[in-house]
Amino acid sequence: MAIELPGEVVSFLSVIGIDRPTVHADEVGESAPHARRFAQGAGSSYRAAVSSG
């Protein structure tokens, strides 16, 4: 569960030198299957290239 701070608070923290990431864990979790599929495809391509080489 993400805790979202109001924009004014984030701006204030930035001004005083505290950077807070704006990444939402839910959005990262939703993109994980796409990253896994990409990694599997890249791995398969690599193995095919190495075995034919």
CSV table of C-alpha atoms in Angstrom, one decimal:
chain,number,residue,atom,x,y,z
A,1,MET,CA,0.0,0.0,0.0
A,2,ALA,CA,1.5,3.3,-1.1
A,3,ILE,CA,1.5,6.4,1.0
A,4,GLU,CA,1.0,9.4,-1.2
A,5,LEU,CA,2.0,12.8,0.1
A,6,PRO,CA,0.4,16.0,-1.1
A,7,GLY,CA,2.3,17.8,-3.8
A,8,GLU,CA,3.0,20.7,-1.5
A,9,VAL,CA,4.7,18.5,1.0
A,10,VAL,CA,6.8,16.8,-1.7
A,11,SER,CA,7.9,20.2,-3.0
A,12,PHE,CA,8.8,21.4,0.5
A,13,LEU,CA,10.9,18.3,1.1
A,14,SER,CA,12.6,18.8,-2.2
A,15,VAL,CA,13.4,22.4,-1.3
A,16,ILE,CA,15.1,21.4,2.0
A,17,GLY,CA,17.1,18.7,0.2
A,18,ILE,CA,15.0,15.5,0.8
A,19,ASP,CA,14.2,13.9,-2.5
A,20,ARG,CA,11.3,11.4,-2.3
A,21,PRO,CA,10.9,9.0,-5.1
A,22,THR,CA,7.6,9.3,-7.0
A,23,VAL,CA,7.5,5.6,-8.0
A,24,HIS,CA,4.3,3.8,-7.2
A,25,ALA,CA,4.7,0.2,-6.2
A,26,ASP,CA,1.4,-0.8,-7.7
A,27,GLU,CA,2.5,0.5,-11.1
A,28,VAL,CA,5.9,-1.3,-10.9
A,29,GLY,CA,4.1,-4.5,-9.9
A,30,GLU,CA,1.9,-4.2,-13.0
A,31,SER,CA,4.8,-3.9,-15.3
A,32,ALA,CA,6.7,-6.9,-13.8
A,33,PRO,CA,5.2,-9.5,-16.2
A,34,HIS,CA,6.2,-7.4,-19.2
A,35,ALA,CA,9.8,-7.2,-17.9
A,36,ARG,CA,9.8,-11.0,-17.3
A,37,ARG,CA,8.6,-11.7,-20.8
A,38,PHE,CA,11.3,-9.4,-22.2
A,39,ALA,CA,14.0,-11.0,-20.2
A,40,GLN,CA,12.9,-14.5,-21.2
A,41,GLY,CA,12.9,-13.4,-24.9
A,42,ALA,CA,16.3,-11.8,-24.6
A,43,GLY,CA,17.7,-14.9,-22.9
A,44,SER,CA,16.3,-17.2,-25.6
A,45,SER,CA,17.8,-14.9,-28.3
A,46,TYR,CA,21.2,-15.0,-26.5
A,47,ARG,CA,21.2,-18.7,-26.1
A,48,ALA,CA,20.2,-19.2,-29.8
A,49,ALA,CA,23.0,-16.9,-30.9
A,50,VAL,CA,25.6,-18.5,-28.8
A,51,SER,CA,24.6,-22.1,-29.8
A,52,SER,CA,24.7,-21.2,-33.5
A,53,GLY,CA,28.0,-19.3,-33.2
